[in-house]
PDB file of C-alpha atoms in Angstrom:
ATOM      1  CA  MET A   1     -29.118   1.717 -18.716  1.00 81.00           C
ATOM      2  CA  ALA A   2     -29.614   1.026 -15.054  1.00 93.00           C
ATOM      3  CA  LEU A   3     -27.904   2.034 -11.841  1.00 95.00           C
ATOM      4  CA  PHE A   4     -25.879  -0.849 -10.371  1.00 97.00           C
ATOM      5  CA  PRO A   5     -24.107  -0.894  -6.965  1.00 98.00           C
ATOM      6  CA  LEU A   6     -20.577  -2.266  -6.569  1.00 98.00           C
ATOM      7  CA  SER A   7     -18.063  -2.130  -3.715  1.00 98.00           C
ATOM      8  CA  SER A   8     -14.712  -0.638  -4.675  1.00 97.00           C
ATOM      9  CA  ASN A   9     -11.489  -1.898  -3.101  1.00 97.00           C
ATOM     10  CA  PHE A  10      -8.994   0.618  -4.507  1.00 97.00           C
ATOM     11  CA  GLU A  11      -5.295  -0.300  -4.349  1.00 95.00           C
ATOM     12  CA  GLY A  12      -3.609   1.650  -1.554  1.00 93.00           C
ATOM     13  CA  ASP A  13      -6.884   2.744   0.070  1.00 93.00           C
ATOM     14  CA  PHE A  14      -8.067   1.385   3.403  1.00 95.00           C
ATOM     15  CA  VAL A  15     -11.721   2.318   2.789  1.00 94.00           C
ATOM     16  CA  LEU A  16     -14.154   0.220   0.775  1.00 96.00           C
ATOM     17  CA  GLN A  17     -16.482   2.516  -1.148  1.00 96.00           C
ATOM     18  CA  LEU A  18     -20.019   1.865  -2.316  1.00 97.00           C
ATOM     19  CA  LEU A  19     -19.771   2.690  -6.007  1.00 97.00           C
ATOM     20  CA  PRO A  20     -22.959   3.328  -7.992  1.00 97.00           C
ATOM     21  CA  VAL A  21     -22.252   2.709 -11.678  1.00 98.00           C
ATOM     22  CA  ASP A  22     -24.366   2.277 -14.781  1.00 97.00           C
ATOM     23  CA  THR A  23     -24.777  -1.106 -16.442  1.00 97.00           C
ATOM     24  CA  GLU A  24     -23.543   0.509 -19.681  1.00 98.00           C
ATOM     25  CA  ASN A  25     -20.298   1.815 -18.116  1.00 98.00           C
ATOM     26  CA  THR A  26     -17.048   0.282 -19.359  1.00 99.00           C
ATOM     27  CA  MET A  27     -14.424  -0.995 -16.937  1.00 99.00           C
ATOM     28  CA  ASP A  28     -12.368   2.137 -17.689  1.00 98.00           C
ATOM     29  CA  GLU A  29     -15.351   4.260 -16.630  1.00 98.00           C
ATOM     30  CA  VAL A  30     -15.816   2.138 -13.492  1.00 99.00           C
ATOM     31  CA  ALA A  31     -12.129   2.600 -12.615  1.00 98.00           C
ATOM     32  CA  ALA A  32     -12.422   6.365 -13.130  1.00 97.00           C
ATOM     33  CA  ALA A  33     -15.508   6.514 -10.897  1.00 97.00           C
ATOM     34  CA  ALA A  34     -13.675   4.588  -8.175  1.00 97.00           C
ATOM     35  CA  ALA A  35     -10.613   6.834  -8.518  1.00 97.00           C
ATOM     36  CA  HIS A  36     -12.798   9.882  -7.884  1.00 95.00           C
ATOM     37  CA  HIS A  37     -13.392   8.632  -4.325  1.00 92.00           C
ATOM     38  CA  SER A  38      -9.804   7.585  -3.532  1.00 94.00           C
ATOM     39  CA  VAL A  39      -7.151   9.365  -5.607  1.00 93.00           C
ATOM     40  CA  GLY A  40      -6.140  12.690  -4.120  1.00 85.00           C
ATOM     41  CA  ARG A  41      -7.879  11.835  -0.857  1.00 90.00           C
ATOM     42  CA  ARG A  42      -6.204   8.747   0.603  1.00 93.00           C
ATOM     43  CA  VAL A  43      -4.253   7.517  -2.440  1.00 92.00           C
ATOM     44  CA  LYS A  44      -1.577   9.385  -4.403  1.00 92.00           C
ATOM     45  CA  ALA A  45      -2.015   9.660  -8.151  1.00 90.00           C
ATOM     46  CA  ARG A  46       0.353   7.608 -10.289  1.00 91.00           C
ATOM     47  CA  PRO A  47       0.790   9.561 -13.514  1.00 89.00           C
ATOM     48  CA  GLY A  48       1.426   7.383 -16.539  1.00 91.00           C
ATOM     49  CA  GLN A  49      -0.208   4.304 -15.016  1.00 94.00           C
ATOM     50  CA  ILE A  50      -3.516   2.793 -16.078  1.00 96.00           C
ATOM     51  CA  LEU A  51      -6.295   1.805 -13.690  1.00 97.00           C
ATOM     52  CA  ARG A  52      -7.598  -1.723 -14.216  1.00 98.00           C
ATOM     53  CA  VAL A  53     -10.594  -3.580 -12.767  1.00 99.00           C
ATOM     54  CA  ARG A  54     -10.788  -7.188 -11.597  1.00 98.00           C
ATOM     55  CA  LYS A  55     -13.141  -9.205  -9.430  1.00 98.00           C
ATOM     56  CA  GLN A  56     -11.892  -9.461  -5.860  1.00 96.00           C
ATOM     57  CA  GLY A  57      -9.571 -12.419  -5.466  1.00 94.00           C
ATOM     58  CA  SER A  58      -8.941 -12.790  -9.195  1.00 95.00           C
ATOM     59  CA  GLU A  59      -5.549 -12.323 -10.825  1.00 94.00           C
ATOM     60  CA  ASP A  60      -7.085 -11.499 -14.207  1.00 96.00           C
ATOM     61  CA  PHE A  61      -8.134  -8.013 -15.212  1.00 98.00           C
ATOM     62  CA  LEU A  62     -11.426  -7.514 -17.000  1.00 98.00           C
ATOM     63  CA  PRO A  63     -11.181  -6.086 -20.530  1.00 98.00           C
ATOM     64  CA  ARG A  64     -11.118  -2.296 -20.415  1.00 97.00           C
ATOM     65  CA  THR A  65     -14.014  -1.988 -22.872  1.00 98.00           C
ATOM     66  CA  MET A  66     -16.210  -4.607 -21.162  1.00 99.00           C
ATOM     67  CA  LYS A  67     -19.471  -3.160 -19.856  1.00 98.00           C
ATOM     68  CA  VAL A  68     -20.795  -3.717 -16.355  1.00 98.00           C
ATOM     69  CA  ALA A  69     -23.797  -5.585 -17.807  1.00 98.00           C
ATOM     70  CA  GLU A  70     -21.417  -8.054 -19.501  1.00 98.00           C
ATOM     71  CA  ALA A  71     -19.234  -8.731 -16.449  1.00 98.00           C
ATOM     72  CA  GLY A  72     -21.669 -10.909 -14.495  1.00 96.00           C
ATOM     73  CA  PHE A  73     -21.350  -8.881 -11.301  1.00 97.00           C
ATOM     74  CA  LYS A  74     -23.756  -9.398  -8.419  1.00 97.00           C
ATOM     75  CA  PRO A  75     -25.143  -6.288  -6.676  1.00 97.00           C
ATOM     76  CA  THR A  76     -22.609  -4.893  -4.159  1.00 97.00           C
ATOM     77  CA  GLU A  77     -19.945  -7.369  -5.323  1.00 98.00           C
ATOM     78  CA  THR A  78     -16.453  -6.161  -4.458  1.00 98.00           C
ATOM     79  CA  ILE A  79     -14.155  -5.232  -7.301  1.00 98.00           C
ATOM     80  CA  GLU A  80     -10.483  -4.343  -7.055  1.00 98.00           C
ATOM     81  CA  ILE A  81      -9.074  -1.295  -8.807  1.00 98.00           C
ATOM     82  CA  ILE A  82      -5.370  -1.833  -9.466  1.00 97.00           C
ATOM     83  CA  TRP A  83      -2.673   0.412 -10.951  1.00 97.00           C
ATOM     84  CA  GLU A  84      -0.944  -1.069 -14.007  1.00 93.00           C
ATOM     85  CA  ALA A  85       2.255   0.277 -15.541  1.00 86.00           C
ATOM     86  CA  PRO A  86       1.975   0.818 -19.298  1.00 80.00           C
ATOM     87  CA  ARG A  87       3.641  -1.763 -21.515  1.00 78.00           C
ATOM     88  CA  HIS A  88       6.385  -0.490 -23.766  1.00 68.00           C
TER      89      HIS A  88
END
């Protein structure tokens, strides 16, 4: 367990946030931490949608259970937090 800095580019927000996370956090926990700084402040909540994490510029989401330590992030690397509609 170690503190690890990322930059959060949250969909619909115009502010990049420095996001301190733990290397043992899952991508779902990272998304929730990023949402804390954006949703309800500059971004409207989207009930029923899931927050997903991807590396900036990538089209592929990281697995929701992947841990920060497993993702290969560099310190202060920018991640994108994107809303995803649930699949039916």
